mmCIF file with all atom_site columns, C-alpha atoms in Angstrom:
data_model
loop_
_atom_site.group_PDB
_atom_site.id
_atom_site.type_symbol
_atom_site.label_atom_id
_atom_site.label_alt_id
_atom_site.label_comp_id
_atom_site.label_asym_id
_atom_site.label_entity_id
_atom_site.label_seq_id
_atom_site.pdbx_PDB_ins_code
_atom_site.Cartn_x
_atom_site.Cartn_y
_atom_site.Cartn_z
_atom_site.occupancy
_atom_site.B_iso_or_equiv
_atom_site.pdbx_formal_charge
_atom_site.auth_seq_id
_atom_site.auth_comp_id
_atom_site.auth_asym_id
_atom_site.auth_atom_id
_atom_site.pdbx_PDB_model_num
ATOM 1   C CA . UNK A 1 1   ? 110.981 75.707  85.625  1.00 98.00 ? 1   UNK A CA 1
ATOM 2   C CA . UNK A 1 2   ? 108.301 76.035  83.158  1.00 98.00 ? 2   UNK A CA 1
ATOM 3   C CA . UNK A 1 3   ? 104.978 77.866  83.470  1.00 99.00 ? 3   UNK A CA 1
ATOM 4   C CA . UNK A 1 4   ? 102.793 74.496  83.749  1.00 98.00 ? 4   UNK A CA 1
ATOM 5   C CA . UNK A 1 5   ? 104.996 73.050  86.262  1.00 99.00 ? 5   UNK A CA 1
ATOM 6   C CA . UNK A 1 6   ? 104.440 76.280  88.257  1.00 99.00 ? 6   UNK A CA 1
ATOM 7   C CA . UNK A 1 7   ? 101.019 76.087  88.185  1.00 99.00 ? 7   UNK A CA 1
ATOM 8   C CA . UNK A 1 8   ? 101.333 71.952  89.531  1.00 98.00 ? 8   UNK A CA 1
ATOM 9   C CA . UNK A 1 9   ? 103.839 73.594  92.056  1.00 99.00 ? 9   UNK A CA 1
ATOM 10  C CA . UNK A 1 10  ? 101.033 76.205  93.255  1.00 99.00 ? 10  UNK A CA 1
ATOM 11  C CA . UNK A 1 11  ? 98.320  73.655  93.089  1.00 98.00 ? 11  UNK A CA 1
ATOM 12  C CA . UNK A 1 12  ? 100.322 71.467  95.366  1.00 98.00 ? 12  UNK A CA 1
ATOM 13  C CA . UNK A 1 13  ? 100.819 73.875  97.814  1.00 98.00 ? 13  UNK A CA 1
ATOM 14  C CA . UNK A 1 14  ? 97.225  74.740  97.897  1.00 98.00 ? 14  UNK A CA 1
ATOM 15  C CA . UNK A 1 15  ? 95.778  71.182  98.692  1.00 97.00 ? 15  UNK A CA 1
ATOM 16  C CA . UNK A 1 16  ? 93.003  71.401  101.408 1.00 96.00 ? 16  UNK A CA 1
ATOM 17  C CA . UNK A 1 17  ? 92.750  75.105  100.672 1.00 97.00 ? 17  UNK A CA 1
ATOM 18  C CA . UNK A 1 18  ? 91.160  77.697  98.074  1.00 97.00 ? 18  UNK A CA 1
ATOM 19  C CA . UNK A 1 19  ? 92.287  76.479  94.436  1.00 97.00 ? 19  UNK A CA 1
ATOM 20  C CA . UNK A 1 20  ? 94.449  78.373  91.758  1.00 98.00 ? 20  UNK A CA 1
ATOM 21  C CA . UNK A 1 21  ? 92.167  80.170  89.653  1.00 97.00 ? 21  UNK A CA 1
ATOM 22  C CA . UNK A 1 22  ? 91.762  78.468  86.158  1.00 96.00 ? 22  UNK A CA 1
ATOM 23  C CA . UNK A 1 23  ? 91.747  81.800  84.246  1.00 97.00 ? 23  UNK A CA 1
ATOM 24  C CA . UNK A 1 24  ? 95.040  82.276  82.986  1.00 97.00 ? 24  UNK A CA 1
ATOM 25  C CA . UNK A 1 25  ? 95.011  86.164  83.022  1.00 98.00 ? 25  UNK A CA 1
ATOM 26  C CA . UNK A 1 26  ? 94.130  85.774  86.892  1.00 98.00 ? 26  UNK A CA 1
ATOM 27  C CA . UNK A 1 27  ? 97.229  83.745  87.077  1.00 98.00 ? 27  UNK A CA 1
ATOM 28  C CA . UNK A 1 28  ? 99.556  85.852  85.137  1.00 98.00 ? 28  UNK A CA 1
ATOM 29  C CA . UNK A 1 29  ? 98.233  88.818  87.345  1.00 98.00 ? 29  UNK A CA 1
ATOM 30  C CA . UNK A 1 30  ? 99.443  87.229  90.337  1.00 98.00 ? 30  UNK A CA 1
ATOM 31  C CA . UNK A 1 31  ? 102.656 86.013  88.545  1.00 99.00 ? 31  UNK A CA 1
ATOM 32  C CA . UNK A 1 32  ? 103.394 90.057  87.693  1.00 98.00 ? 32  UNK A CA 1
ATOM 33  C CA . UNK A 1 33  ? 102.556 91.030  91.312  1.00 98.00 ? 33  UNK A CA 1
ATOM 34  C CA . UNK A 1 34  ? 104.999 88.112  92.481  1.00 98.00 ? 34  UNK A CA 1
ATOM 35  C CA . UNK A 1 35  ? 107.663 88.738  90.127  1.00 98.00 ? 35  UNK A CA 1
ATOM 36  C CA . UNK A 1 36  ? 107.711 92.850  91.203  1.00 97.00 ? 36  UNK A CA 1
ATOM 37  C CA . UNK A 1 37  ? 107.702 91.250  94.886  1.00 96.00 ? 37  UNK A CA 1
ATOM 38  C CA . UNK A 1 38  ? 110.476 89.033  94.162  1.00 96.00 ? 38  UNK A CA 1
ATOM 39  C CA . UNK A 1 39  ? 112.634 91.532  91.720  1.00 94.00 ? 39  UNK A CA 1
ATOM 40  C CA . UNK A 1 40  ? 112.341 93.994  94.595  1.00 94.00 ? 40  UNK A CA 1
ATOM 41  C CA . UNK A 1 41  ? 113.707 91.701  97.370  1.00 93.00 ? 41  UNK A CA 1
ATOM 42  C CA . UNK A 1 42  ? 116.259 89.491  95.541  1.00 93.00 ? 42  UNK A CA 1
ATOM 43  C CA . UNK A 1 43  ? 119.248 90.233  93.286  1.00 92.00 ? 43  UNK A CA 1
ATOM 44  C CA . UNK A 1 44  ? 118.067 87.723  90.734  1.00 93.00 ? 44  UNK A CA 1
ATOM 45  C CA . UNK A 1 45  ? 121.131 87.019  88.423  1.00 92.00 ? 45  UNK A CA 1
ATOM 46  C CA . UNK A 1 46  ? 118.963 86.532  85.453  1.00 94.00 ? 46  UNK A CA 1
ATOM 47  C CA . UNK A 1 47  ? 117.439 89.882  85.975  1.00 94.00 ? 47  UNK A CA 1
ATOM 48  C CA . UNK A 1 48  ? 120.422 91.840  85.843  1.00 91.00 ? 48  UNK A CA 1
ATOM 49  C CA . UNK A 1 49  ? 120.998 94.267  82.853  1.00 90.00 ? 49  UNK A CA 1
ATOM 50  C CA . UNK A 1 50  ? 122.735 97.094  81.734  1.00 87.00 ? 50  UNK A CA 1
ATOM 51  C CA . UNK A 1 51  ? 119.944 98.247  79.519  1.00 83.00 ? 51  UNK A CA 1
ATOM 52  C CA . UNK A 1 52  ? 118.033 100.863 81.642  1.00 78.00 ? 52  UNK A CA 1
ATOM 53  C CA . UNK A 1 53  ? 115.507 101.007 78.481  1.00 78.00 ? 53  UNK A CA 1
ATOM 54  C CA . UNK A 1 54  ? 113.847 97.797  79.552  1.00 78.00 ? 54  UNK A CA 1
ATOM 55  C CA . UNK A 1 55  ? 111.133 98.117  82.853  1.00 91.00 ? 55  UNK A CA 1
ATOM 56  C CA . UNK A 1 56  ? 113.599 98.313  85.574  1.00 93.00 ? 56  UNK A CA 1
ATOM 57  C CA . UNK A 1 57  ? 112.398 97.359  88.937  1.00 93.00 ? 57  UNK A CA 1
ATOM 58  C CA . UNK A 1 58  ? 115.457 99.017  91.083  1.00 93.00 ? 58  UNK A CA 1
ATOM 59  C CA . UNK A 1 59  ? 119.106 99.561  90.714  1.00 91.00 ? 59  UNK A CA 1
ATOM 60  C CA . UNK A 1 60  ? 121.370 96.588  90.880  1.00 87.00 ? 60  UNK A CA 1
ATOM 61  C CA . UNK A 1 61  ? 125.024 96.237  91.601  1.00 85.00 ? 61  UNK A CA 1
ATOM 62  C CA . UNK A 1 62  ? 128.154 97.576  89.969  1.00 80.00 ? 62  UNK A CA 1
ATOM 63  C CA . UNK A 1 63  ? 126.034 99.902  87.463  1.00 82.00 ? 63  UNK A CA 1
ATOM 64  C CA . UNK A 1 64  ? 123.462 97.270  86.446  1.00 87.00 ? 64  UNK A CA 1
ATOM 65  C CA . UNK A 1 65  ? 119.572 97.168  87.092  1.00 91.00 ? 65  UNK A CA 1
ATOM 66  C CA . UNK A 1 66  ? 116.964 94.330  87.830  1.00 93.00 ? 66  UNK A CA 1
ATOM 67  C CA . UNK A 1 67  ? 114.720 94.521  84.961  1.00 94.00 ? 67  UNK A CA 1
ATOM 68  C CA . UNK A 1 68  ? 110.775 93.372  85.265  1.00 95.00 ? 68  UNK A CA 1
ATOM 69  C CA . UNK A 1 69  ? 110.907 89.391  84.367  1.00 96.00 ? 69  UNK A CA 1
ATOM 70  C CA . UNK A 1 70  ? 108.997 88.349  81.315  1.00 96.00 ? 70  UNK A CA 1
ATOM 71  C CA . UNK A 1 71  ? 105.519 87.364  81.582  1.00 98.00 ? 71  UNK A CA 1
ATOM 72  C CA . UNK A 1 72  ? 104.988 83.399  80.349  1.00 98.00 ? 72  UNK A CA 1
ATOM 73  C CA . UNK A 1 73  ? 102.627 83.115  77.628  1.00 97.00 ? 73  UNK A CA 1
ATOM 74  C CA . UNK A 1 74  ? 102.898 79.086  77.157  1.00 98.00 ? 74  UNK A CA 1
ATOM 75  C CA . UNK A 1 75  ? 102.491 76.352  79.217  1.00 98.00 ? 75  UNK A CA 1
ATOM 76  C CA . UNK A 1 76  ? 106.108 75.353  77.805  1.00 98.00 ? 76  UNK A CA 1
ATOM 77  C CA . UNK A 1 77  ? 107.906 78.675  78.430  1.00 98.00 ? 77  UNK A CA 1
ATOM 78  C CA . UNK A 1 78  ? 110.558 78.758  81.028  1.00 98.00 ? 78  UNK A CA 1
ATOM 79  C CA . UNK A 1 79  ? 109.902 81.162  83.705  1.00 98.00 ? 79  UNK A CA 1
ATOM 80  C CA . UNK A 1 80  ? 112.308 84.452  83.359  1.00 97.00 ? 80  UNK A CA 1
ATOM 81  C CA . UNK A 1 81  ? 113.565 84.147  86.810  1.00 97.00 ? 81  UNK A CA 1
ATOM 82  C CA . UNK A 1 82  ? 116.595 82.251  88.370  1.00 96.00 ? 82  UNK A CA 1
ATOM 83  C CA . UNK A 1 83  ? 115.561 78.398  88.732  1.00 96.00 ? 83  UNK A CA 1
ATOM 84  C CA . UNK A 1 84  ? 116.663 79.160  92.441  1.00 96.00 ? 84  UNK A CA 1
ATOM 85  C CA . UNK A 1 85  ? 113.937 81.396  92.950  1.00 98.00 ? 85  UNK A CA 1
ATOM 86  C CA . UNK A 1 86  ? 110.972 79.711  91.498  1.00 98.00 ? 86  UNK A CA 1
ATOM 87  C CA . UNK A 1 87  ? 109.889 77.972  94.750  1.00 98.00 ? 87  UNK A CA 1
ATOM 88  C CA . UNK A 1 88  ? 109.650 81.249  96.263  1.00 98.00 ? 88  UNK A CA 1
ATOM 89  C CA . UNK A 1 89  ? 107.400 82.605  93.236  1.00 99.00 ? 89  UNK A CA 1
ATOM 90  C CA . UNK A 1 90  ? 105.214 79.682  94.008  1.00 99.00 ? 90  UNK A CA 1
ATOM 91  C CA . UNK A 1 91  ? 104.870 80.259  97.691  1.00 99.00 ? 91  UNK A CA 1
ATOM 92  C CA . UNK A 1 92  ? 104.274 84.144  97.341  1.00 99.00 ? 92  UNK A CA 1
ATOM 93  C CA . UNK A 1 93  ? 101.570 83.365  94.869  1.00 99.00 ? 93  UNK A CA 1
ATOM 94  C CA . UNK A 1 94  ? 100.151 80.543  97.108  1.00 99.00 ? 94  UNK A CA 1
ATOM 95  C CA . UNK A 1 95  ? 99.947  83.393  99.441  1.00 98.00 ? 95  UNK A CA 1
ATOM 96  C CA . UNK A 1 96  ? 97.984  85.323  97.625  1.00 98.00 ? 96  UNK A CA 1
ATOM 97  C CA . UNK A 1 97  ? 95.422  82.368  97.012  1.00 98.00 ? 97  UNK A CA 1
ATOM 98  C CA . UNK A 1 98  ? 95.525  80.462  100.299 1.00 98.00 ? 98  UNK A CA 1
ATOM 99  C CA . UNK A 1 99  ? 92.562  80.902  102.724 1.00 96.00 ? 99  UNK A CA 1
ATOM 100 C CA . UNK A 1 100 ? 94.279  79.939  105.867 1.00 93.00 ? 100 UNK A CA 1
ATOM 101 C CA . UNK A 1 101 ? 98.042  79.592  104.889 1.00 97.00 ? 101 UNK A CA 1
ATOM 102 C CA . UNK A 1 102 ? 98.916  82.871  103.630 1.00 97.00 ? 102 UNK A CA 1
ATOM 103 C CA . UNK A 1 103 ? 101.016 83.841  106.468 1.00 98.00 ? 103 UNK A CA 1
ATOM 104 C CA . UNK A 1 104 ? 103.026 80.587  106.049 1.00 98.00 ? 104 UNK A CA 1
ATOM 105 C CA . UNK A 1 105 ? 103.438 80.537  102.531 1.00 98.00 ? 105 UNK A CA 1
ATOM 106 C CA . UNK A 1 106 ? 104.828 84.313  102.528 1.00 98.00 ? 106 UNK A CA 1
ATOM 107 C CA . UNK A 1 107 ? 107.009 83.490  105.577 1.00 98.00 ? 107 UNK A CA 1
ATOM 108 C CA . UNK A 1 108 ? 108.382 80.337  103.491 1.00 98.00 ? 108 UNK A CA 1
ATOM 109 C CA . UNK A 1 109 ? 108.650 82.712  100.362 1.00 98.00 ? 109 UNK A CA 1
ATOM 110 C CA . UNK A 1 110 ? 110.688 85.204  102.271 1.00 97.00 ? 110 UNK A CA 1
ATOM 111 C CA . UNK A 1 111 ? 113.434 82.541  103.806 1.00 98.00 ? 111 UNK A CA 1
ATOM 112 C CA . UNK A 1 112 ? 114.253 81.565  100.412 1.00 98.00 ? 112 UNK A CA 1
ATOM 113 C CA . UNK A 1 113 ? 114.263 84.704  99.437  1.00 97.00 ? 113 UNK A CA 1
ATOM 114 C CA . UNK A 1 114 ? 116.968 85.723  102.256 1.00 96.00 ? 114 UNK A CA 1
ATOM 115 C CA . UNK A 1 115 ? 119.178 82.434  101.854 1.00 96.00 ? 115 UNK A CA 1
ATOM 116 C CA . UNK A 1 116 ? 119.299 83.395  97.867  1.00 96.00 ? 116 UNK A CA 1
ATOM 117 C CA . UNK A 1 117 ? 120.128 87.038  98.425  1.00 93.00 ? 117 UNK A CA 1
ATOM 118 C CA . UNK A 1 118 ? 122.410 85.831  100.879 1.00 93.00 ? 118 UNK A CA 1
ATOM 119 C CA . UNK A 1 119 ? 124.194 83.747  98.197  1.00 93.00 ? 119 UNK A CA 1
ATOM 120 C CA . UNK A 1 120 ? 123.721 86.063  95.728  1.00 92.00 ? 120 UNK A CA 1
ATOM 121 C CA . UNK A 1 121 ? 125.606 88.740  97.542  1.00 89.00 ? 121 UNK A CA 1
ATOM 122 C CA . UNK A 1 122 ? 128.829 86.238  98.335  1.00 90.00 ? 122 UNK A CA 1
ATOM 123 C CA . UNK A 1 123 ? 128.998 85.366  94.179  1.00 87.00 ? 123 UNK A CA 1
ATOM 124 C CA . UNK A 1 124 ? 128.653 89.108  93.110  1.00 85.00 ? 124 UNK A CA 1
ATOM 125 C CA . UNK A 1 125 ? 131.771 90.047  95.739  1.00 84.00 ? 125 UNK A CA 1
ATOM 126 C CA . UNK A 1 126 ? 133.892 87.303  94.097  1.00 84.00 ? 126 UNK A CA 1
ATOM 127 C CA . UNK A 1 127 ? 133.158 88.483  90.678  1.00 78.00 ? 127 UNK A CA 1
ATOM 128 C CA . UNK A 1 128 ? 133.784 91.798  91.633  1.00 78.00 ? 128 UNK A CA 1
ATOM 129 C CA . UNK A 1 129 ? 137.174 91.042  93.147  1.00 79.00 ? 129 UNK A CA 1
ATOM 130 C CA . UNK A 1 130 ? 137.620 89.526  89.968  1.00 78.00 ? 130 UNK A CA 1
ATOM 131 C CA . UNK A 1 131 ? 137.284 92.997  88.263  1.00 71.00 ? 131 UNK A CA 1
ATOM 132 C CA . UNK A 1 132 ? 134.209 91.923  86.307  1.00 66.00 ? 132 UNK A CA 1
ATOM 133 C CA . UNK A 1 133 ? 132.439 95.108  87.113  1.00 61.00 ? 133 UNK A CA 1
ATOM 134 C CA . UNK A 1 134 ? 135.383 96.803  85.408  1.00 59.00 ? 134 UNK A CA 1
ATOM 135 C CA . UNK A 1 135 ? 134.214 95.487  81.659  1.00 57.00 ? 135 UNK A CA 1
ATOM 136 C CA . UNK A 1 136 ? 130.630 95.847  81.216  1.00 53.00 ? 136 UNK A CA 1
ATOM 137 C CA . UNK A 1 137 ? 130.662 93.992  78.606  1.00 55.00 ? 137 UNK A CA 1
ATOM 138 C CA . UNK A 1 138 ? 131.421 90.686  80.365  1.00 51.00 ? 138 UNK A CA 1
ATOM 139 C CA . UNK A 1 139 ? 128.874 90.785  83.514  1.00 50.00 ? 139 UNK A CA 1
ATOM 140 C CA . UNK A 1 140 ? 125.739 90.930  82.163  1.00 51.00 ? 140 UNK A CA 1
ATOM 141 C CA . UNK A 1 141 ? 126.609 87.340  80.367  1.00 49.00 ? 141 UNK A CA 1
ATOM 142 C CA . UNK A 1 142 ? 128.234 86.344  83.393  1.00 46.00 ? 142 UNK A CA 1
ATOM 143 C CA . UNK A 1 143 ? 125.228 86.573  85.704  1.00 53.00 ? 143 UNK A CA 1
ATOM 144 C CA . UNK A 1 144 ? 122.501 85.350  82.978  1.00 51.00 ? 144 UNK A CA 1
ATOM 145 C CA . UNK A 1 145 ? 124.585 82.008  82.693  1.00 50.00 ? 145 UNK A CA 1
ATOM 146 C CA . UNK A 1 146 ? 125.562 81.706  86.412  1.00 52.00 ? 146 UNK A CA 1
ATOM 147 C CA . UNK A 1 147 ? 124.104 79.233  88.860  1.00 52.00 ? 147 UNK A CA 1
ATOM 148 C CA . UNK A 1 148 ? 125.045 80.293  92.485  1.00 50.00 ? 148 UNK A CA 1
ATOM 149 C CA . UNK A 1 149 ? 126.727 77.525  94.518  1.00 46.00 ? 149 UNK A CA 1
ATOM 150 C CA . UNK A 1 150 ? 125.037 76.223  97.619  1.00 47.00 ? 150 UNK A CA 1
ATOM 151 C CA . UNK A 1 151 ? 121.574 76.227  96.020  1.00 40.00 ? 151 UNK A CA 1
#
């Protein structure tokens, strides 16, 4: 999902409520806060790294780290998270802005994160049984290009 599509999705979620701020710095601040929340709760495959010199949010599986996603700069930039987590990101940001539906947006985001995390756990267990964690050169690329089945 691109940055422009994320903003459109958030605007759609907020119809009849507070509007998404037009100030890009405010939107990016909300994205940064939401990224921290998202990376703290879900094991986004795209964010797994063996490089602990990048900004690390927490420990990941098999000696990996969950890094902080990069903020978008242009409307055409792809978001630096797994595509399947973009609806949760939109919901988290909508929960920050919403006057009356913040709890609903947050609840929906948590459902998405919980569902995604359970699917990722199955995926990671499969990879562990295949010995991927024994080959540090292999698994960052495996995760970055992986798509979780059933999502």
